[in-house]
PDB file of C-alpha atoms in Angstrom:
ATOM      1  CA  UNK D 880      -6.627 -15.727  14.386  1.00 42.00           C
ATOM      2  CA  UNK D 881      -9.976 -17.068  14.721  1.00 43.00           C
ATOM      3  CA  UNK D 882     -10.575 -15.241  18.219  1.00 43.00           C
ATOM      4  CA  UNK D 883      -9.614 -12.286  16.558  1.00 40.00           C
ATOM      5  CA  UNK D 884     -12.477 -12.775  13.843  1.00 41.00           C
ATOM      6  CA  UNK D 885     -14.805 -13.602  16.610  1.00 38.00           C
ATOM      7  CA  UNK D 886     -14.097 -10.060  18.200  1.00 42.00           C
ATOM      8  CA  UNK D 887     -14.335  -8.166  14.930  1.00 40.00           C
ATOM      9  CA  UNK D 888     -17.691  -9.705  14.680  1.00 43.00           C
ATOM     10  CA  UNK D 889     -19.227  -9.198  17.868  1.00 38.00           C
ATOM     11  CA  UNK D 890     -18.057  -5.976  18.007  1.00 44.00           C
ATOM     12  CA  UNK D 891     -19.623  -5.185  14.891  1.00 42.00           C
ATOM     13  CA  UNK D 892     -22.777  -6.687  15.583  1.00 36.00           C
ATOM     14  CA  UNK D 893     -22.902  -4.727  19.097  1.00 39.00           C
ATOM     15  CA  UNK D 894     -22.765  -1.334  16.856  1.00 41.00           C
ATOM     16  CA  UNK D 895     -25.690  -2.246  14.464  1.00 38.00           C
ATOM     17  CA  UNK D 896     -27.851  -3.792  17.553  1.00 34.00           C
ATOM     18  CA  UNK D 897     -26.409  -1.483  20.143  1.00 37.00           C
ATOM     19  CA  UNK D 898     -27.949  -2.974  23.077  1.00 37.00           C
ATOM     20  CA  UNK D 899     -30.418  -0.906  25.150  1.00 37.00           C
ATOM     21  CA  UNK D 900     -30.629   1.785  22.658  1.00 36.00           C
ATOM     22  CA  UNK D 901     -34.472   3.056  22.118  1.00 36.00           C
ATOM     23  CA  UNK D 902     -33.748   4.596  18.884  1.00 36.00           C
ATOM     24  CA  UNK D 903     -31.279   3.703  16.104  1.00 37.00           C
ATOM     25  CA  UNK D 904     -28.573   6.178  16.042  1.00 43.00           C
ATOM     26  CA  UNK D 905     -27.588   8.483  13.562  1.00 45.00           C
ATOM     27  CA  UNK D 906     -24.463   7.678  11.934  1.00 47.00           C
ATOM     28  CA  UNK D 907     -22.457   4.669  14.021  1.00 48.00           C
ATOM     29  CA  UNK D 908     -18.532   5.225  14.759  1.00 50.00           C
ATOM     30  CA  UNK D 909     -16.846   2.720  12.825  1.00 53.00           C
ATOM     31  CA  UNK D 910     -14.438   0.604  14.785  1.00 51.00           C
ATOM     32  CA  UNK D 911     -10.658  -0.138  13.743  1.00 53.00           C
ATOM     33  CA  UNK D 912     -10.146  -2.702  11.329  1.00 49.00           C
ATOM     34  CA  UNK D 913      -7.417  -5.204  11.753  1.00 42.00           C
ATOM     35  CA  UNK D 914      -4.243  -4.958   9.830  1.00 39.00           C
ATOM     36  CA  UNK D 915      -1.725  -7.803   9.793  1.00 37.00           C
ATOM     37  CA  UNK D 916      -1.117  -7.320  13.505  1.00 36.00           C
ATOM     38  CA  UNK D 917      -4.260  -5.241  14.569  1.00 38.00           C
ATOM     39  CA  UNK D 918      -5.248  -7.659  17.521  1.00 37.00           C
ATOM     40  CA  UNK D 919      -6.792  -6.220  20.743  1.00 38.00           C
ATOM     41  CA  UNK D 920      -3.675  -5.796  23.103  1.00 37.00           C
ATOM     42  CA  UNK D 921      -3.312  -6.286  26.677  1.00 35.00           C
ATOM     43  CA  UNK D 922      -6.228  -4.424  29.002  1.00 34.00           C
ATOM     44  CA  UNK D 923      -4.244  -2.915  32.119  1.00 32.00           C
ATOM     45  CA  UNK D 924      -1.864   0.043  33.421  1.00 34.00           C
ATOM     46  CA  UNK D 925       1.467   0.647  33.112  1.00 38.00           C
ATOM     47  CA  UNK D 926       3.694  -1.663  30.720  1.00 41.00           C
ATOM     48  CA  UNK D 927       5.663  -3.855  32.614  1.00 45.00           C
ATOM     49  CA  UNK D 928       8.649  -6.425  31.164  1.00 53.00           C
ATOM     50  CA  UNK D 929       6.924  -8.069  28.124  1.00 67.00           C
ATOM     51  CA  UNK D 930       4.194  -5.757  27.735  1.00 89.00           C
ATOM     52  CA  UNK D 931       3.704  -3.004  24.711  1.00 95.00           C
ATOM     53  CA  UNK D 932       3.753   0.464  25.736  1.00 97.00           C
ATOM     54  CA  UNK D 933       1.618   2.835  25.226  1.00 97.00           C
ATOM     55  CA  UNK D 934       1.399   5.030  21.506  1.00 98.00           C
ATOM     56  CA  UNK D 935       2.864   8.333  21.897  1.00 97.00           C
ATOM     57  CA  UNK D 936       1.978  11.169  20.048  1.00 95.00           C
ATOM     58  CA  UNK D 937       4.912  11.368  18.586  1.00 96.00           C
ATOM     59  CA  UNK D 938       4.699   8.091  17.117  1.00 97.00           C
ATOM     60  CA  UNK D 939       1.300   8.381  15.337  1.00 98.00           C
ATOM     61  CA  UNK D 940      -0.127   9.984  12.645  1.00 98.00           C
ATOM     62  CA  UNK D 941      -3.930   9.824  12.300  1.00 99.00           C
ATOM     63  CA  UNK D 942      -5.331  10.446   8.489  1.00 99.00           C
ATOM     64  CA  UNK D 943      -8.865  11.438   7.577  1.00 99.00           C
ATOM     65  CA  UNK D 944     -10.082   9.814   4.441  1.00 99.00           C
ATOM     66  CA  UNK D 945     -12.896   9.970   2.418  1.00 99.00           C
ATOM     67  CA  UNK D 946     -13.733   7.697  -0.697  1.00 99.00           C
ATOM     68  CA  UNK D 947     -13.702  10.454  -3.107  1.00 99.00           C
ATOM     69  CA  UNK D 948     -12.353  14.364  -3.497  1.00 98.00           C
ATOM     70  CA  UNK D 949     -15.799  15.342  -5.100  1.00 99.00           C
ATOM     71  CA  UNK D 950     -19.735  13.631  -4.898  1.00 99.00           C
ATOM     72  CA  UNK D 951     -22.223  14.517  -7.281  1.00 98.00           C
ATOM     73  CA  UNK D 952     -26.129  15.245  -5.712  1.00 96.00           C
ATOM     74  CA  UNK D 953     -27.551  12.551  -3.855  1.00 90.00           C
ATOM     75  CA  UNK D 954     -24.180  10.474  -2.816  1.00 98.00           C
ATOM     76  CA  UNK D 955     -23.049  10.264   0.761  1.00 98.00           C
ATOM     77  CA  UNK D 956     -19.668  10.457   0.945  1.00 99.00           C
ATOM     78  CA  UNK D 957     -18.078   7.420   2.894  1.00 99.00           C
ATOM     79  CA  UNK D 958     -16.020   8.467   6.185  1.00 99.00           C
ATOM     80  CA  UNK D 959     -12.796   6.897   7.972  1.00 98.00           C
ATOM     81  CA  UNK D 960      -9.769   7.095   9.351  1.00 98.00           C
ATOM     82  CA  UNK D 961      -6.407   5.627   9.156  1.00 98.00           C
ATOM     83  CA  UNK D 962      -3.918   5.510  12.309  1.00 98.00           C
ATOM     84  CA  UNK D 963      -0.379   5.025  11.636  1.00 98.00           C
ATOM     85  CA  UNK D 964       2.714   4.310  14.019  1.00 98.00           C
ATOM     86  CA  UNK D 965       5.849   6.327  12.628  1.00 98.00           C
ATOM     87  CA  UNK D 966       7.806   5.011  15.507  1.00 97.00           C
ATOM     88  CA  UNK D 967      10.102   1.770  15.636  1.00 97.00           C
ATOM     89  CA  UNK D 968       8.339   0.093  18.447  1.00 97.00           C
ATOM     90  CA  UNK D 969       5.089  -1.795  18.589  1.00 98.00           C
ATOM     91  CA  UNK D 970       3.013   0.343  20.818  1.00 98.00           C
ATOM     92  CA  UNK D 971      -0.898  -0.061  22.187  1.00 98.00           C
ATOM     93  CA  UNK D 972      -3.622   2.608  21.589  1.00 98.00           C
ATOM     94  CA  UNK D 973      -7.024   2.715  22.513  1.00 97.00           C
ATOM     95  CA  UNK D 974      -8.980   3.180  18.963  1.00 97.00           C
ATOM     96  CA  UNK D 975     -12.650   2.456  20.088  1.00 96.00           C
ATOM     97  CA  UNK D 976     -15.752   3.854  18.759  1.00 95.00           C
ATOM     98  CA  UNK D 977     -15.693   5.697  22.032  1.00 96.00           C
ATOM     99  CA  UNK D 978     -12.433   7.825  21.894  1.00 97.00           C
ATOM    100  CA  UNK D 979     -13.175   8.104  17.758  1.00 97.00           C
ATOM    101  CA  UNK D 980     -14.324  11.728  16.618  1.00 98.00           C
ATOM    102  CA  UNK D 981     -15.090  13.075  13.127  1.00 98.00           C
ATOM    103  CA  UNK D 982     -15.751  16.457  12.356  1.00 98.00           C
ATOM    104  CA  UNK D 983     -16.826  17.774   9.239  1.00 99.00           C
ATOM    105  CA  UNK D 984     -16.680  21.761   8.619  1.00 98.00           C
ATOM    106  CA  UNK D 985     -16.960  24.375   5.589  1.00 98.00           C
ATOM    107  CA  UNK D 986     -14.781  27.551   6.455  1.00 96.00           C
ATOM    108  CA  UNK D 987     -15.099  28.327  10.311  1.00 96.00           C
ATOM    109  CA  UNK D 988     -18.797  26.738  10.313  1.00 97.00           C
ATOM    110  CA  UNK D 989     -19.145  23.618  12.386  1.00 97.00           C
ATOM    111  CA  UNK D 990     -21.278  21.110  10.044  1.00 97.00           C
ATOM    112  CA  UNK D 991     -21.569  17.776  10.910  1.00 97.00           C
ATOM    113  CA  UNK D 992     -19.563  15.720  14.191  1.00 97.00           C
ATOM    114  CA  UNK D 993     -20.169  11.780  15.033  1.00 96.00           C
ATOM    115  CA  UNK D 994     -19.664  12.240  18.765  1.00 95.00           C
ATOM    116  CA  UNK D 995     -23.408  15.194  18.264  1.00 93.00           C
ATOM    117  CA  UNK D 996     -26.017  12.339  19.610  1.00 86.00           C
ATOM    118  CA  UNK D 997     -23.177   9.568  19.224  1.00 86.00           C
ATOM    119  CA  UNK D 998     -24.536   6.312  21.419  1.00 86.00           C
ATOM    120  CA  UNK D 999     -21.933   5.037  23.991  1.00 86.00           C
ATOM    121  CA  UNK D1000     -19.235   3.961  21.526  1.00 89.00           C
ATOM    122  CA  UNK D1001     -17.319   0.262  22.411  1.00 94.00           C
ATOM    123  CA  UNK D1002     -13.693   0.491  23.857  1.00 96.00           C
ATOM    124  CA  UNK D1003     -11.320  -1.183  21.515  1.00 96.00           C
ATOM    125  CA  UNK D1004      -7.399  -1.563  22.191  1.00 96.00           C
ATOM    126  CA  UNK D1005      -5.396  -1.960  19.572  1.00 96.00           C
ATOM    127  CA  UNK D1006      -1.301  -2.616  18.947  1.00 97.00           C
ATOM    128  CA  UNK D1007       0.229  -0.700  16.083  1.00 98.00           C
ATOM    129  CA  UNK D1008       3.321  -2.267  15.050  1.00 98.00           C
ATOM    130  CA  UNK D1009       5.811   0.074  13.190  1.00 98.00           C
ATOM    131  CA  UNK D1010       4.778   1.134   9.453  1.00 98.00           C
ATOM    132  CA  UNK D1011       1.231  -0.566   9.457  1.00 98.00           C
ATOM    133  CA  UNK D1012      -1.766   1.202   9.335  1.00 98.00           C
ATOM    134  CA  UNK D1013      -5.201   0.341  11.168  1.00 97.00           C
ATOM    135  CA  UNK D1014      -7.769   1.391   9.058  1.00 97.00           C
ATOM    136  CA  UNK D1015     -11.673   1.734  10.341  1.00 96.00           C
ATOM    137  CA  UNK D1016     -14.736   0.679   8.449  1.00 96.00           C
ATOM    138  CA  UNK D1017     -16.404   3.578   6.275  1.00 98.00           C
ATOM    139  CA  UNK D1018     -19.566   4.996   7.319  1.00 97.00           C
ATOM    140  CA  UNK D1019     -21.856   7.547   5.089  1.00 98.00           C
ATOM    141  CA  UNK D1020     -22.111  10.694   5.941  1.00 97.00           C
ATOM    142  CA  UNK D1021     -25.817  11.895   5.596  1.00 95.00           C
ATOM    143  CA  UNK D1022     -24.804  15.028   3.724  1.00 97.00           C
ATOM    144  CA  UNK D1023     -26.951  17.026   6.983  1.00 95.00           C
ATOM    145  CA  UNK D1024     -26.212  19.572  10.145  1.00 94.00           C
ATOM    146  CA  UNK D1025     -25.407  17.917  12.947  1.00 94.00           C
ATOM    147  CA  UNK D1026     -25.347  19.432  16.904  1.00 90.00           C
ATOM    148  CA  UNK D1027     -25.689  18.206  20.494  1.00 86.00           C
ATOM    149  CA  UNK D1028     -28.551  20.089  21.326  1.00 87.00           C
ATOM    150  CA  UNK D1029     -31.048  18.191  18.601  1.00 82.00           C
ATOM    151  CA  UNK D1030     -30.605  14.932  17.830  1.00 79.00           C
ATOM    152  CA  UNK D1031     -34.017  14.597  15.836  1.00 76.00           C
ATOM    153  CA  UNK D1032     -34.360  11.954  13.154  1.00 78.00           C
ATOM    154  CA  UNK D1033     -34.784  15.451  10.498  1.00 85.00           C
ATOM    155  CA  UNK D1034     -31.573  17.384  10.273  1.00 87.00           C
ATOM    156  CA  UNK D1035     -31.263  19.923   7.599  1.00 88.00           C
ATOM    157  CA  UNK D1036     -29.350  19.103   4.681  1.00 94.00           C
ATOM    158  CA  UNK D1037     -25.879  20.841   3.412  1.00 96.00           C
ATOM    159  CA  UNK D1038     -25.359  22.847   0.801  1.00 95.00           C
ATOM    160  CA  UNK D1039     -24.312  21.106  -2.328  1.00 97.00           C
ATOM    161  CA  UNK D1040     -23.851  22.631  -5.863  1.00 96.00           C
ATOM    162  CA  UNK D1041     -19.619  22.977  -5.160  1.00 97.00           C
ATOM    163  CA  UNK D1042     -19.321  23.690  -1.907  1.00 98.00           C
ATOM    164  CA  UNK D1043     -16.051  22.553  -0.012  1.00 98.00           C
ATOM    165  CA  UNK D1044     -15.846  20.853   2.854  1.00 99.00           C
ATOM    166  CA  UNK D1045     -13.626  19.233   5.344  1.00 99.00           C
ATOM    167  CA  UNK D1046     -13.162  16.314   7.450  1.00 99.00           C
ATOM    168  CA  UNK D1047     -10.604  16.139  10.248  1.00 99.00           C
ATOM    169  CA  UNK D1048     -10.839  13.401  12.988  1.00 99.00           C
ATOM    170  CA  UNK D1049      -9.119  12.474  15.840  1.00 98.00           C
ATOM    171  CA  UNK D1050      -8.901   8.934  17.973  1.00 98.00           C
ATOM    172  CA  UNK D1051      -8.733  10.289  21.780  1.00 97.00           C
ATOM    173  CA  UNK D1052      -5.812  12.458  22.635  1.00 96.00           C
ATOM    174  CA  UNK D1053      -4.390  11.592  18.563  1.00 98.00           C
ATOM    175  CA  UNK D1054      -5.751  14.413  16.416  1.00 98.00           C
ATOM    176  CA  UNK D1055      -4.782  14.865  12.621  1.00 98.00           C
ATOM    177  CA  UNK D1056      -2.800  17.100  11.577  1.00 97.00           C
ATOM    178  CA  UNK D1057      -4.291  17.638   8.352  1.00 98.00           C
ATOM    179  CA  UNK D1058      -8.117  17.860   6.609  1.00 98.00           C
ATOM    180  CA  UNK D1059      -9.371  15.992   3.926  1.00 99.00           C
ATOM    181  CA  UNK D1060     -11.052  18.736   2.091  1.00 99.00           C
ATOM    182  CA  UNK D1061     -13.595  16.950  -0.251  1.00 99.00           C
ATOM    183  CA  UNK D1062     -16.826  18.638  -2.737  1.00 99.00           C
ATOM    184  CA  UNK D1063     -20.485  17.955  -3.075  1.00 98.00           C
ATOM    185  CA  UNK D1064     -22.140  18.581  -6.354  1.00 97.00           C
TER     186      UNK D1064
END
């Protein structure tokens, strides 16, 4: 247990520092938080006797989830995700900050998404035993535009004043199948 503290922690501390970076980034990727069996499972290829296979889609479910249906002006509404195995198995899934995506949109219009000027995200392998979620850390949302092609410090902000939005996220191949559709005031 206490080498699985010691990764939480480093890992966390390499997203605030993020080595070599010049700049702090905009928004960090949170990584997976560990459930009752969320330890890092075994690096390597194909699962041989003794080893957990690989998550299948049809095993998981990924959730967005947001801290609130509706912000008043000025709050940041805090981002995550939730990945759940439906199956029977234990199975492994990489659920780094560098397979994570979360995409925020009002109608058709592309808003806000993490991976827009995302530094290198950390590579995290997870298990997922049978009806136990792995929840990430929360991160706020900066209530701005977002998009690959500017990644300056100033991003224009959204429009408030009850105006729906919706965040939908996906952990590499793992995509949800539903939004969270949340307001800002």
């Amino acid at each position: 247990m206490g080498i699985v503290a010691l990764a939480v922690i480093v890992i966390i501390v390499l997203i605030i520092v993020r080595p070599g970076a010049t700049e702090p980034a905009d928004q960090p990727t949170p990584e997976p938080t560990t459930s009752a069996s969320g330890e890092p499972g075994a690096r390597g290829g194909e699962a041989t006797d003794g080893e957990i296979e690989a998550c299948t889609s049809s095993q998981v479910t990924v959730t967005p989830v947001t801290d609130a249906t509706s912000y008043p002006a000025e709050q940041q509404p805090l981002l995550s995700l939730t990945l759940l195995n439906t199956g029977t198995t234990a199975c492994t899934i990489e659920a780094g900050s560098d397979v994570q995506s979360y995409v925020i949109t009002s109608g058709s219009d592309r808003i806000w998404a993490s991976t827009d000027c995302q530094e290198p995200g950390v590579a995290a392998e997870r298990i997922l035993e049978p009806g136990e979620p792995l929840s990430t850390t929360p991160f706020a949302w900066s209530r701005t535009r977002s998009s690959a092609d500017d990644c300056s410090a100033e991003r224009d902000p959204v429009i408030a004043g009850g105006a729906t939005y919706r965040l939908s996220v996906s952990v590499g191949e793992f995509t949800s199948a539903d939004d969270r559709p949340f307001i800002l005031n």
